[in-house]
Amino acid sequence: MPADALSATFSALADPTRRAILARLARGEAGVTDLAAPFEMSLPAVTKHLKVLERAGLIRRGRRAQWRPCGLTPAPLREVADWVEPYRRLWEARLDRLEAFLAEQQEQVQQETPAAGGAARHKEKPHGR
Amino acid sequence: MPADALSATFSALADPTRRAILARLARGEAGVTDLAAPFEMSLPAVTKHLKVLERAGLIRRGRRAQWRPCGLTPAPLREVADWVEPYRRLWEARLDRLEAFLAEQQEQVQQETPAAGGAARHKEKPHGR
C-alpha cells in the first residue's frame, strides 16, 4: 500500500474497472449493484474495487438505512491534475516541434515534386502559405 | 502488470521516487548515477525504477558509447491530463458551492454579531460586497 496520498491515488487509478466506476459516479451516486451491472462482475469483486477507491479518498460511501450509495470525491483527482500540469509545456513543445518538422517536410515534398504542368525544379511556394 | 497503457502509466506514477525521477528529467537528460545521487539509493534500486518508467513509456534510454542518458517522453503524461480533465468540472463545482456556503455563513455571522457600536440585530450588509 503506497504511503503517500498521491501514490495511493495513482495506484487506485491503475485499473480500468476502477476508472470506469469513477466515470459512472461522475454522473451521480450509485449503489454497489448498479455499479456491478455493466462489468459482469461479482458483488464481492466490485466491493473490493470500491474499497481501494475509498481508501484513496476517491469515493465516499453513504449510510442511508438499507442503501449505501457511493459518491465521487474529486479532491484527489484535482491533485492528479495539479501534479501533471507542469509537464504540459513538455508535450506542447514537442507538438510544436513536430508541427514545424511536418510543415518543413511538406514544403520540401512540394518543392521536389514536378508540378502537373511540368514546371519541375521551379521552386514554388505552396498555395495559401 | 497492468494490461492497458493508461493503467501502466498510473501504476508507474504510484511511487514518489519515480515521480521525483520524472521531475528531474523534466529539466533535461540524466545518467543513472546522476539520478541515483539525490535519493541515497543503490544503482540497482534506481535501475529498477527506471525499468518501470521505461515500460510505461515515460522515459527512453539513449545509447551513446559509454553513456546511456535517460530522457522523459511526455506522451503518457498527456494521456493522464486528458483522462483527468473531464473531472475538473466536479471539483470546480464543489469549490463554487463551498465558496457560496462560506459567503452565506459569513453573512449570517455578521448579521448575528452585535456591532461594536451596539447596533445589534440591525441587519447590516457586509462592507464592500
Coordinates of C-alpha atoms in Angstrom, one line a residue:
Chain A
M1 CA 0.0 0.0 0.0
P2 CA 1.6 3.3 -1.0
A3 CA 2.3 5.6 2.0
D4 CA 1.6 9.0 0.5
A5 CA -1.8 10.2 -0.7
L6 CA -0.8 10.9 -4.3
S7 CA 0.8 7.4 -4.7
A8 CA -2.4 5.9 -3.3
T9 CA -4.5 7.9 -5.8
F10 CA -2.3 6.8 -8.8
S11 CA -2.3 3.2 -7.6
A12 CA -6.2 3.2 -7.3
L13 CA -6.4 4.7 -10.8
A14 CA -4.2 2.0 -12.3
D15 CA -7.1 -0.2 -13.1
P16 CA -9.6 0.2 -16.0
T17 CA -12.6 -1.1 -13.9
R18 CA -11.9 1.4 -11.1
R19 CA -11.6 4.2 -13.7
A20 CA -14.9 3.1 -15.2
I21 CA -16.5 3.1 -11.8
L22 CA -15.3 6.7 -11.3
A23 CA -16.7 7.7 -14.7
R24 CA -20.1 6.2 -13.7
L25 CA -20.0 8.1 -10.4
A26 CA -19.1 11.4 -12.1
R27 CA -22.8 11.2 -13.4
G28 CA -24.2 10.8 -9.9
E29 CA -24.3 8.5 -6.9
A30 CA -24.9 4.8 -7.4
G31 CA -25.3 1.6 -5.3
V32 CA -23.0 -1.4 -5.4
T33 CA -25.5 -3.4 -7.5
D34 CA -25.8 -0.6 -10.1
L35 CA -22.0 -0.3 -10.3
A36 CA -21.5 -4.1 -10.7
A37 CA -24.1 -4.5 -13.5
P38 CA -22.1 -3.2 -16.5
F39 CA -18.9 -5.1 -15.6
E40 CA -20.4 -8.6 -15.3
M41 CA -18.6 -8.9 -12.0
S42 CA -19.5 -10.4 -8.7
L43 CA -20.5 -8.1 -6.0
P44 CA -17.5 -9.1 -3.8
A45 CA -15.2 -8.2 -6.7
V46 CA -16.8 -4.8 -7.2
T47 CA -16.8 -4.2 -3.4
K48 CA -13.0 -4.9 -3.4
H49 CA -12.5 -2.2 -6.1
L50 CA -14.7 0.2 -4.1
K51 CA -12.6 -0.3 -1.0
V52 CA -9.4 0.6 -3.0
L53 CA -11.2 3.8 -4.3
E54 CA -12.4 4.6 -0.8
R55 CA -9.0 4.2 0.8
A56 CA -7.6 6.6 -1.8
G57 CA -10.3 9.1 -0.9
L58 CA -11.7 9.0 -4.4
I59 CA -15.2 7.9 -3.3
R60 CA -17.2 8.0 -0.1
R61 CA -20.0 5.6 0.9
G62 CA -23.2 7.0 2.4
R63 CA -25.3 5.3 5.1
R64 CA -29.0 5.7 4.4
A65 CA -30.9 2.9 6.1
Q66 CA -30.7 -0.1 3.7
W67 CA -28.9 1.8 0.9
R68 CA -25.2 2.7 0.9
P69 CA -24.7 4.8 -2.2
C70 CA -21.2 5.6 -3.5
G71 CA -20.3 9.1 -4.5
L72 CA -17.2 10.5 -6.1
T73 CA -15.0 12.8 -4.1
P74 CA -13.0 14.8 -6.7
A75 CA -10.2 16.3 -4.4
P76 CA -7.6 13.6 -5.2
L77 CA -8.3 13.9 -8.9
R78 CA -7.5 17.6 -8.5
E79 CA -4.2 16.6 -7.0
V80 CA -3.5 14.5 -10.1
A81 CA -4.4 17.4 -12.4
D82 CA -2.1 19.7 -10.4
W83 CA 0.7 17.2 -10.5
V84 CA 0.6 16.7 -14.2
E85 CA 0.1 20.3 -15.2
P86 CA 3.8 21.4 -15.1
Y87 CA 4.6 18.7 -17.6
R88 CA 2.2 20.2 -20.1
R89 CA 4.9 22.5 -21.6
L90 CA 6.9 19.4 -22.4
W91 CA 4.4 17.7 -24.7
E92 CA 3.2 21.1 -26.1
A93 CA 6.8 22.0 -27.0
R94 CA 7.1 18.5 -28.6
L95 CA 4.0 19.1 -30.6
D96 CA 5.2 22.5 -31.8
R97 CA 8.5 20.9 -32.9
L98 CA 6.6 18.0 -34.7
E99 CA 4.3 20.5 -36.4
A100 CA 7.3 22.6 -37.6
F101 CA 9.0 19.4 -38.8
L102 CA 5.9 18.2 -40.7
A103 CA 5.5 21.7 -42.3
E104 CA 9.1 21.7 -43.4
Q105 CA 8.8 18.1 -44.8
Q106 CA 5.6 19.1 -46.8
E107 CA 7.3 22.1 -48.2
Q108 CA 10.3 20.0 -49.3
V109 CA 8.0 17.5 -50.9
Q110 CA 6.1 20.2 -52.8
Q111 CA 9.4 21.7 -54.0
E112 CA 10.7 18.4 -55.2
T113 CA 7.6 17.0 -56.8
P114 CA 7.3 18.1 -60.5
A115 CA 4.1 20.2 -60.9
A116 CA 1.3 18.7 -63.0
G117 CA 2.0 21.3 -65.7
G118 CA 5.6 20.2 -65.9
A119 CA 7.3 23.1 -64.2
A120 CA 9.6 20.9 -62.3
R121 CA 12.5 22.3 -60.2
H122 CA 10.8 25.6 -60.3
K123 CA 10.7 26.4 -56.6
E124 CA 7.0 27.2 -56.0
K125 CA 5.7 28.4 -52.7
P126 CA 2.8 26.1 -51.7
H127 CA -0.6 27.8 -52.0
G128 CA -2.1 29.7 -49.2
R129 CA 1.0 29.9 -47.0
Chain B
M1 CA 1.5 -5.8 -14.6
P2 CA -1.4 -3.7 -15.9
A3 CA -2.5 -4.7 -19.5
D4 CA -3.6 -1.2 -20.8
A5 CA -1.3 1.7 -21.4
L6 CA -3.0 4.2 -19.1
S7 CA -3.1 1.7 -16.2
A8 CA 0.7 1.1 -16.7
T9 CA 1.2 4.8 -16.6
F10 CA -0.8 5.3 -13.4
S11 CA 1.0 2.3 -11.8
A12 CA 4.4 3.7 -12.7
L13 CA 3.4 7.1 -11.2
A14 CA 2.3 5.5 -7.9
D15 CA 5.7 5.9 -6.3
P16 CA 7.3 9.1 -5.0
T17 CA 10.8 8.2 -6.1
R18 CA 9.6 7.6 -9.7
R19 CA 7.8 10.9 -9.7
A20 CA 10.9 12.6 -8.4
I21 CA 12.9 11.0 -11.2
L22 CA 10.5 12.4 -13.8
A23 CA 10.6 15.8 -12.2
R24 CA 14.4 15.7 -12.5
L25 CA 14.2 14.5 -16.2
A26 CA 11.8 17.3 -17.0
R27 CA 14.8 19.6 -16.6
G28 CA 16.9 17.5 -19.1
E29 CA 18.5 14.2 -19.7
A30 CA 20.5 12.5 -17.0
G31 CA 22.5 9.3 -16.4
V32 CA 21.6 6.7 -13.8
T33 CA 24.4 7.9 -11.4
D34 CA 23.0 11.4 -11.5
L35 CA 19.5 10.1 -10.9
A36 CA 20.6 7.9 -8.0
A37 CA 22.5 10.7 -6.2
P38 CA 19.7 12.7 -4.5
F39 CA 17.8 9.5 -3.4
E40 CA 20.6 7.8 -1.4
M41 CA 19.7 4.7 -3.3
S42 CA 21.8 1.9 -4.8
L43 CA 22.2 1.9 -8.5
P44 CA 20.3 -1.4 -8.9
A45 CA 17.3 0.1 -7.0
V46 CA 17.3 3.2 -9.3
T47 CA 17.7 1.0 -12.3
K48 CA 14.6 -1.0 -11.2
H49 CA 12.5 2.2 -11.0
L50 CA 13.8 3.3 -14.4
K51 CA 12.7 0.0 -15.9
V52 CA 9.2 0.6 -14.6
L53 CA 9.2 4.1 -16.1
E54 CA 10.6 2.8 -19.4
R55 CA 8.0 0.0 -19.7
A56 CA 5.3 2.6 -19.2
G57 CA 6.8 4.7 -22.0
L58 CA 7.5 7.6 -19.6
I59 CA 11.3 7.6 -20.3
R60 CA 13.6 6.4 -23.0
R61 CA 17.2 5.5 -22.6
G62 CA 19.7 6.6 -25.2
R63 CA 22.8 4.7 -26.4
R64 CA 25.8 6.9 -26.8
A65 CA 29.0 4.9 -26.4
Q66 CA 29.6 4.6 -22.7
W67 CA 26.7 6.8 -21.6
R68 CA 23.1 5.8 -21.6
P69 CA 21.2 9.0 -20.7
C70 CA 17.6 8.9 -19.7
G71 CA 15.1 11.3 -21.2
L72 CA 11.5 12.0 -20.4
T73 CA 8.8 11.1 -23.0
P74 CA 5.8 13.2 -22.2
A75 CA 3.1 11.4 -24.3
P76 CA 1.8 9.2 -21.4
L77 CA 1.6 12.2 -19.1
R78 CA -0.6 13.9 -21.7
E79 CA -2.9 10.8 -21.6
V80 CA -3.1 11.4 -17.8
A81 CA -4.0 15.0 -18.3
D82 CA -6.6 14.1 -20.9
W83 CA -8.1 11.5 -18.7
V84 CA -8.4 13.7 -15.6
E85 CA -9.7 16.8 -17.5
P86 CA -13.4 15.9 -17.7
Y87 CA -13.5 15.6 -13.8
R88 CA -12.4 19.2 -13.5
R89 CA -16.0 20.5 -13.6
L90 CA -16.7 18.3 -10.5
W91 CA -14.1 19.9 -8.2
E92 CA -14.7 23.3 -9.6
A93 CA -18.5 23.0 -9.0
R94 CA -17.6 21.8 -5.5
L95 CA -15.4 24.8 -4.9
D96 CA -18.2 27.1 -6.2
R97 CA -20.6 25.5 -3.7
L98 CA -18.1 25.8 -0.9
E99 CA -17.5 29.5 -1.7
A100 CA -21.2 30.2 -1.7
F101 CA -21.6 28.4 1.6
L102 CA -18.8 30.3 3.2
A103 CA -20.1 33.6 1.9
E104 CA -23.5 32.7 3.3
Q105 CA -22.0 31.7 6.7
Q106 CA -20.0 34.9 6.9
E107 CA -23.1 37.0 6.2
Q108 CA -25.0 35.2 8.9
V109 CA -22.2 35.7 11.4
Q110 CA -22.1 39.4 10.6
Q111 CA -25.9 39.6 10.9
E112 CA -25.9 37.8 14.3
T113 CA -22.9 39.5 15.9
P114 CA -23.8 42.7 17.7
A115 CA -21.9 45.6 16.1
A116 CA -19.2 47.3 18.2
G117 CA -21.3 50.4 18.5
G118 CA -24.2 48.4 20.0
A119 CA -26.5 48.3 17.0
A120 CA -27.3 44.6 17.4
R121 CA -29.9 42.8 15.4
H122 CA -29.7 45.6 12.8
K123 CA -29.2 43.6 9.7
E124 CA -26.2 45.2 8.1
K125 CA -24.8 44.2 4.6
P126 CA -21.1 43.3 4.9
H127 CA -18.8 46.0 3.6
G128 CA -17.6 46.0 0.1
R129 CA -19.8 43.2 -1.3

